[in-house]
Amino acid sequence: MSRLKIRHLEVFTTLVETGSQSATAERLHVTQPALSKWLRELEENVGCPLFERGRPLRLTVYGQVVLRYAQRVRGDSVRTVNELASLRAGSSGHVRVGVLRTVAAILLPKVIVRCRREVPHVRITVHEDSLDILLPRLERHEIDCVIGRLQPEALNARIFAEALYDEPVCAVVRLGHPLLTRKRMTWGDVADYPWILPLPGTPLRARVDAEFAAAGLPSPPDPIESISLLTNERLLQETDMVSVVSRQLAVHYADSGSLATLPLEMRHALGPVGLLWVDASPTAALGHFLDTVRAEARELIAIEADNAHRGRSSAPSRKNAIRSHIT
């Protein structure tokens, strides 16, 4: 492997993407004989066949292993080039953070503000997506870390994981919704209303289905299935629909006067919010960013613990909603 060049890996990953030697040669602006030479050198250096010859090209089991290596190396190369460019331009480094759509609505902005206050010239790029999209990008080193739920699929030997805090899920509705007149509420009370649910197969959808089942009720019939925050928020504002979101997002909606939270009890936590990263020796910028995430998470936990000790209501007021949102 030590004899491999970046060009070998570029040829290899492009062959995987196109499935064709002719298309790869065209994309890389080389002749097919030159391309065949690069591929032959790569397989000789690795000592294994990487493709099953045919149309389209298909990876062998050895090729699948080399692909993971090639993606990480190319991701590191791009990151190194970008980091050097940032330093030459007077920046203090570059951090690419992935975040789940419904997580870190409050934590991440606080982290970014604190980072820029302590290291004014650090460059931070935020990629918002679902975990099934962010995890492969993290493994390929296309992003540096992820803040989100520590689901089982995120816990593997190639990824470092660190829990920050547990966060509940809340049911939300429009202001003035008929259900808000109730001081106590059961799943039977919300079963007759239309619902916006997460997509099938997601942990949150399984959680909601399990809550209805535990109450002896079927899941809501004909729900709207959506993970679009803007679409869901507008639908909730204009109808009597009910939906579920993370507590952070519920607090954000309450603080902005957009939506209200129902006193609907959910039996089990969805899983801790945590950090995911892949570099055993993070860059200075990434190390500072990770430490800032930990510090802000500890501060949020401490504030919530102090509020609980003083006997305050678990529903935060508009004034302190941004800082009192974790149970």
Short mmCIF file of C-alpha atoms in Angstrom, two decimals:
data_model
loop_
_atom_site.label_atom_id
_atom_site.label_comp_id
_atom_site.label_asym_id
_atom_site.label_seq_id
_atom_site.Cartn_x
_atom_site.Cartn_y
_atom_site.Cartn_z
CA MET A 1 0.00 0.00 0.00
CA SER A 2 2.92 2.34 0.66
CA ARG A 3 3.71 2.36 -3.09
CA LEU A 4 0.26 3.68 -4.01
CA LYS A 5 -0.07 7.23 -5.29
CA ILE A 6 -3.01 9.58 -4.98
CA ARG A 7 -3.43 9.20 -8.75
CA HIS A 8 -3.95 5.44 -8.32
CA LEU A 9 -6.72 6.12 -5.83
CA GLU A 10 -8.29 8.80 -8.03
CA VAL A 11 -8.40 6.38 -10.96
CA PHE A 12 -9.81 3.63 -8.77
CA THR A 13 -12.60 5.67 -7.16
CA THR A 14 -13.58 7.17 -10.53
CA LEU A 15 -13.82 3.66 -12.00
CA VAL A 16 -16.13 2.73 -9.14
CA GLU A 17 -18.29 5.81 -9.75
CA THR A 18 -18.60 5.35 -13.51
CA GLY A 19 -18.45 1.55 -13.79
CA SER A 20 -16.73 2.03 -17.13
CA GLN A 21 -13.13 2.40 -18.30
CA SER A 22 -14.11 4.58 -21.25
CA ALA A 23 -16.18 6.94 -19.09
CA THR A 24 -13.36 7.12 -16.53
CA ALA A 25 -10.77 7.89 -19.20
CA GLU A 26 -12.98 10.68 -20.53
CA ARG A 27 -13.58 12.18 -17.09
CA LEU A 28 -9.89 12.08 -16.14
CA HIS A 29 -8.75 13.25 -19.60
CA VAL A 30 -6.45 10.26 -20.20
CA THR A 31 -6.27 7.59 -22.89
CA GLN A 32 -7.68 4.12 -22.19
CA PRO A 33 -4.20 2.50 -22.46
CA ALA A 34 -2.91 4.94 -19.83
CA LEU A 35 -5.90 4.19 -17.64
CA SER A 36 -5.34 0.44 -17.98
CA LYS A 37 -1.71 0.98 -16.94
CA TRP A 38 -2.73 2.82 -13.76
CA LEU A 39 -5.25 0.10 -12.88
CA ARG A 40 -2.72 -2.66 -13.55
CA GLU A 41 -0.15 -0.94 -11.30
CA LEU A 42 -2.76 -0.52 -8.58
CA GLU A 43 -3.73 -4.20 -8.60
CA GLU A 44 -0.06 -5.27 -8.69
CA ASN A 45 0.74 -3.09 -5.69
CA VAL A 46 -2.27 -4.32 -3.73
CA GLY A 47 -1.72 -7.91 -4.82
CA CYS A 48 -5.41 -8.63 -5.44
CA PRO A 49 -7.93 -8.23 -8.25
CA LEU A 50 -10.10 -5.21 -7.49
CA PHE A 51 -12.73 -5.54 -10.23
CA GLU A 52 -14.68 -8.36 -11.80
CA ARG A 53 -14.16 -7.61 -15.47
CA GLY A 54 -17.34 -6.98 -17.40
CA ARG A 55 -19.84 -4.22 -18.05
CA PRO A 56 -20.40 -2.50 -15.76
CA LEU A 57 -17.27 -3.02 -13.68
CA ARG A 58 -18.02 -4.57 -10.30
CA LEU A 59 -15.86 -4.56 -7.20
CA THR A 60 -14.43 -7.76 -5.79
CA VAL A 61 -14.40 -8.25 -2.01
CA TYR A 62 -10.81 -6.94 -2.11
CA GLY A 63 -11.95 -3.90 -4.05
CA GLN A 64 -14.55 -3.07 -1.41
CA VAL A 65 -11.82 -2.93 1.24
CA VAL A 66 -9.56 -0.77 -0.92
CA LEU A 67 -12.47 1.54 -1.74
CA ARG A 68 -12.96 2.43 1.93
CA TYR A 69 -9.24 3.16 2.21
CA ALA A 70 -9.22 5.22 -0.99
CA GLN A 71 -12.20 7.32 0.09
CA ARG A 72 -10.58 8.12 3.45
CA VAL A 73 -7.24 9.03 1.88
CA ARG A 74 -8.84 11.26 -0.75
CA GLY A 75 -11.01 12.88 1.91
CA ASP A 76 -7.93 13.58 4.03
CA SER A 77 -6.10 14.99 1.01
CA VAL A 78 -8.90 17.43 0.24
CA ARG A 79 -9.14 18.43 3.89
CA THR A 80 -5.39 19.02 4.13
CA VAL A 81 -5.37 21.18 1.00
CA ASN A 82 -8.31 23.20 2.31
CA GLU A 83 -6.74 23.60 5.74
CA LEU A 84 -3.46 24.83 4.27
CA ALA A 85 -5.36 27.28 2.07
CA SER A 86 -7.28 28.54 5.11
CA LEU A 87 -4.08 29.06 7.08
CA ARG A 88 -2.44 30.91 4.18
CA ALA A 89 -5.52 33.15 4.01
CA GLY A 90 -5.19 34.02 7.70
CA SER A 91 -7.83 31.57 8.99
CA SER A 92 -7.37 29.53 12.18
CA GLY A 93 -8.42 26.31 10.50
CA HIS A 94 -11.55 24.73 9.09
CA VAL A 95 -14.12 22.50 10.81
CA ARG A 96 -16.80 20.68 8.80
CA VAL A 97 -19.60 19.61 11.13
CA GLY A 98 -22.60 17.44 10.28
CA VAL A 99 -25.82 17.88 12.22
CA LEU A 100 -29.14 16.08 12.19
CA ARG A 101 -32.15 18.13 11.14
CA THR A 102 -33.97 17.80 14.46
CA VAL A 103 -30.99 17.89 16.80
CA ALA A 104 -28.80 20.73 18.05
CA ALA A 105 -31.21 23.53 17.19
CA ILE A 106 -29.88 25.32 20.25
CA LEU A 107 -26.57 23.62 21.09
CA LEU A 108 -24.85 24.11 17.73
CA PRO A 109 -25.50 27.88 17.44
CA LYS A 110 -24.13 28.34 20.96
CA VAL A 111 -21.03 26.31 20.07
CA ILE A 112 -20.43 28.32 16.90
CA VAL A 113 -20.76 31.66 18.73
CA ARG A 114 -18.35 30.55 21.45
CA CYS A 115 -15.83 29.14 18.95
CA ARG A 116 -15.77 32.35 16.94
CA ARG A 117 -15.42 34.39 20.13
CA GLU A 118 -12.41 32.34 21.31
CA VAL A 119 -10.86 31.73 17.87
CA PRO A 120 -12.21 34.54 15.65
CA HIS A 121 -10.81 33.31 12.36
CA VAL A 122 -11.83 29.66 12.50
CA ARG A 123 -13.92 28.61 9.50
CA ILE A 124 -16.97 26.43 10.27
CA THR A 125 -19.04 24.68 7.61
CA VAL A 126 -22.36 23.09 8.66
CA HIS A 127 -23.84 20.14 6.76
CA GLU A 128 -27.41 19.33 7.80
CA ASP A 129 -28.77 15.92 6.84
CA SER A 130 -29.98 12.57 8.12
CA LEU A 131 -27.66 10.11 9.85
CA ASP A 132 -27.68 7.63 6.96
CA ILE A 133 -26.19 10.38 4.76
CA LEU A 134 -23.82 11.91 7.32
CA LEU A 135 -22.22 8.69 8.58
CA PRO A 136 -20.76 7.60 5.21
CA ARG A 137 -19.48 11.13 4.66
CA LEU A 138 -17.83 11.03 8.08
CA GLU A 139 -16.19 7.67 7.33
CA ARG A 140 -14.90 9.06 4.02
CA HIS A 141 -13.46 12.05 5.92
CA GLU A 142 -15.60 14.46 3.92
CA ILE A 143 -16.81 15.98 7.20
CA ASP A 144 -14.92 16.13 10.49
CA CYS A 145 -17.58 15.39 13.10
CA VAL A 146 -21.30 14.88 13.61
CA ILE A 147 -23.60 16.09 16.39
CA GLY A 148 -26.66 13.90 16.65
CA ARG A 149 -28.37 10.90 18.17
CA LEU A 150 -26.05 8.02 18.98
CA GLN A 151 -28.04 5.36 17.17
CA PRO A 152 -26.64 1.79 17.00
CA GLU A 153 -25.58 2.19 13.37
CA ALA A 154 -23.27 5.04 14.44
CA LEU A 155 -21.34 2.90 16.93
CA ASN A 156 -18.64 1.00 15.07
CA ALA A 157 -14.93 0.47 15.36
CA ARG A 158 -14.04 3.13 12.78
CA ILE A 159 -15.89 5.98 14.52
CA PHE A 160 -15.24 7.58 17.90
CA ALA A 161 -18.46 8.27 19.82
CA GLU A 162 -19.10 10.29 22.97
CA ALA A 163 -22.48 10.82 24.64
CA LEU A 164 -23.27 14.38 25.73
CA TYR A 165 -26.75 14.24 27.26
CA ASP A 166 -30.12 12.53 27.03
CA GLU A 167 -32.87 14.53 25.39
CA PRO A 168 -36.58 13.69 25.33
CA VAL A 169 -39.03 13.97 22.47
CA CYS A 170 -42.02 16.33 22.64
CA ALA A 171 -45.36 16.52 20.86
CA VAL A 172 -46.03 19.94 19.31
CA VAL A 173 -49.12 21.71 17.94
CA ARG A 174 -50.18 25.19 16.85
CA LEU A 175 -50.88 27.94 19.37
CA GLY A 176 -54.54 27.80 20.38
CA HIS A 177 -54.87 24.11 19.55
CA PRO A 178 -57.89 22.47 21.33
CA LEU A 179 -55.58 19.98 23.07
CA LEU A 180 -53.76 22.77 24.91
CA THR A 181 -56.74 23.23 27.24
CA ARG A 182 -55.97 19.86 28.86
CA LYS A 183 -53.65 19.74 31.87
CA ARG A 184 -53.20 15.99 31.54
CA MET A 185 -53.12 14.03 28.34
CA THR A 186 -53.02 10.45 27.13
CA TRP A 187 -52.21 8.95 23.74
CA GLY A 188 -55.90 8.27 23.38
CA ASP A 189 -56.55 12.02 23.50
CA VAL A 190 -54.27 12.68 20.50
CA ALA A 191 -55.20 9.57 18.49
CA ASP A 192 -58.17 11.20 16.76
CA TYR A 193 -56.16 14.15 15.42
CA PRO A 194 -54.25 14.09 12.11
CA TRP A 195 -50.52 13.49 12.50
CA ILE A 196 -47.26 14.40 10.82
CA LEU A 197 -44.92 11.46 11.38
CA PRO A 198 -41.24 10.79 10.64
CA LEU A 199 -40.49 8.48 7.73
CA PRO A 200 -41.02 4.71 8.19
CA GLY A 201 -37.93 2.90 9.40
CA THR A 202 -36.54 5.85 11.37
CA PRO A 203 -35.95 5.52 15.15
CA LEU A 204 -38.37 8.33 15.95
CA ARG A 205 -41.14 6.75 13.87
CA ALA A 206 -40.63 3.44 15.66
CA ARG A 207 -40.81 5.30 18.96
CA VAL A 208 -44.16 6.94 18.14
CA ASP A 209 -45.63 3.67 16.84
CA ALA A 210 -44.52 1.96 20.05
CA GLU A 211 -46.20 4.62 22.22
CA PHE A 212 -49.51 4.11 20.45
CA ALA A 213 -49.14 0.34 20.70
CA ALA A 214 -48.39 0.55 24.43
CA ALA A 215 -51.63 2.52 24.84
CA GLY A 216 -53.52 -0.23 23.00
CA LEU A 217 -54.10 2.00 19.97
CA PRO A 218 -53.25 1.67 16.27
CA SER A 219 -50.83 4.14 14.78
CA PRO A 220 -52.48 7.22 13.20
CA PRO A 221 -54.10 6.34 9.87
CA ASP A 222 -53.02 8.16 6.71
CA PRO A 223 -50.40 10.41 8.32
CA ILE A 224 -48.34 12.99 6.51
CA GLU A 225 -44.82 11.49 6.44
CA SER A 226 -42.21 14.22 6.31
CA ILE A 227 -38.82 15.27 7.69
CA SER A 228 -38.99 18.77 6.20
CA LEU A 229 -38.82 21.17 9.14
CA LEU A 230 -40.22 24.14 7.22
CA THR A 231 -43.08 22.14 5.70
CA ASN A 232 -43.97 20.53 9.02
CA GLU A 233 -43.89 23.81 10.91
CA ARG A 234 -46.22 25.50 8.43
CA LEU A 235 -48.63 22.54 8.37
CA LEU A 236 -48.78 22.55 12.16
CA GLN A 237 -49.40 26.29 12.28
CA GLU A 238 -52.29 26.14 9.80
CA THR A 239 -54.04 22.92 10.91
CA ASP A 240 -54.86 20.88 14.01
CA MET A 241 -52.15 18.36 13.16
CA VAL A 242 -49.85 16.92 15.83
CA SER A 243 -46.18 16.00 15.43
CA VAL A 244 -43.14 15.06 17.52
CA VAL A 245 -39.75 16.78 17.62
CA SER A 246 -36.68 16.85 19.84
CA ARG A 247 -36.95 18.94 23.00
CA GLN A 248 -34.40 21.40 21.63
CA LEU A 249 -36.54 22.03 18.59
CA ALA A 250 -39.70 22.26 20.70
CA VAL A 251 -38.01 24.91 22.86
CA HIS A 252 -36.95 26.80 19.74
CA TYR A 253 -40.55 26.81 18.50
CA ALA A 254 -41.84 27.95 21.90
CA ASP A 255 -39.22 30.67 22.19
CA SER A 256 -40.13 32.06 18.77
CA GLY A 257 -43.87 31.83 19.44
CA SER A 258 -44.28 29.44 16.54
CA LEU A 259 -45.66 26.26 18.15
CA ALA A 260 -46.62 24.95 21.58
CA THR A 261 -45.70 21.74 23.42
CA LEU A 262 -48.34 19.26 24.59
CA PRO A 263 -48.17 17.68 28.09
CA LEU A 264 -47.98 14.22 26.50
CA GLU A 265 -45.75 11.74 28.29
CA MET A 266 -43.36 9.56 26.30
CA ARG A 267 -42.09 6.54 28.15
CA HIS A 268 -38.55 6.11 26.84
CA ALA A 269 -35.74 8.36 25.67
CA LEU A 270 -34.84 8.18 22.01
CA GLY A 271 -31.14 7.94 22.75
CA PRO A 272 -28.41 10.32 23.89
CA VAL A 273 -27.22 13.24 21.82
CA GLY A 274 -23.52 12.90 21.23
CA LEU A 275 -20.42 13.55 19.18
CA LEU A 276 -19.06 11.37 16.39
CA TRP A 277 -15.64 11.81 14.78
CA VAL A 278 -13.02 9.67 13.04
CA ASP A 279 -9.60 11.27 13.63
CA ALA A 280 -7.59 9.85 16.54
CA SER A 281 -5.44 13.01 16.39
CA PRO A 282 -7.80 15.88 15.48
CA THR A 283 -6.49 19.12 14.04
CA ALA A 284 -6.18 22.05 16.42
CA ALA A 285 -9.36 23.59 14.99
CA LEU A 286 -11.37 20.37 15.31
CA GLY A 287 -10.01 19.68 18.80
CA HIS A 288 -11.09 23.13 19.94
CA PHE A 289 -14.50 22.66 18.35
CA LEU A 290 -15.05 19.29 20.09
CA ASP A 291 -14.01 20.77 23.44
CA THR A 292 -16.43 23.65 22.91
CA VAL A 293 -19.29 21.24 22.21
CA ARG A 294 -18.50 19.38 25.44
CA ALA A 295 -18.30 22.62 27.45
CA GLU A 296 -21.61 23.98 26.14
CA ALA A 297 -23.32 20.61 26.74
CA ARG A 298 -22.05 20.58 30.36
CA GLU A 299 -23.32 24.12 30.85
CA LEU A 300 -26.77 23.19 29.58
CA ILE A 301 -26.91 20.16 31.88
CA ALA A 302 -25.78 22.25 34.87
CA ILE A 303 -28.40 24.92 34.24
CA GLU A 304 -31.15 22.32 33.94
CA ALA A 305 -29.99 20.60 37.14
CA ASP A 306 -30.02 23.95 38.96
CA ASN A 307 -33.52 24.68 37.68
CA ALA A 308 -34.73 21.27 38.85
CA HIS A 309 -33.16 21.83 42.28
CA ARG A 310 -34.98 25.13 42.64
CA GLY A 311 -38.23 23.40 41.80
CA ARG A 312 -38.87 25.27 38.59
CA SER A 313 -41.32 23.99 36.04
CA SER A 314 -39.87 21.68 33.38
CA ALA A 315 -41.55 23.86 30.72
CA PRO A 316 -39.10 26.74 30.16
CA SER A 317 -40.29 30.32 30.01
CA ARG A 318 -39.69 32.33 26.84
CA LYS A 319 -36.93 34.24 28.61
CA ASN A 320 -34.83 31.25 29.60
CA ALA A 321 -35.99 28.76 26.96
CA ILE A 322 -32.74 28.85 25.03
CA ARG A 323 -30.74 27.73 28.05
CA SER A 324 -33.17 25.43 29.90
CA HIS A 325 -34.16 22.65 27.59
CA ILE A 326 -32.64 19.32 28.64
CA THR A 327 -34.29 16.92 31.07
#
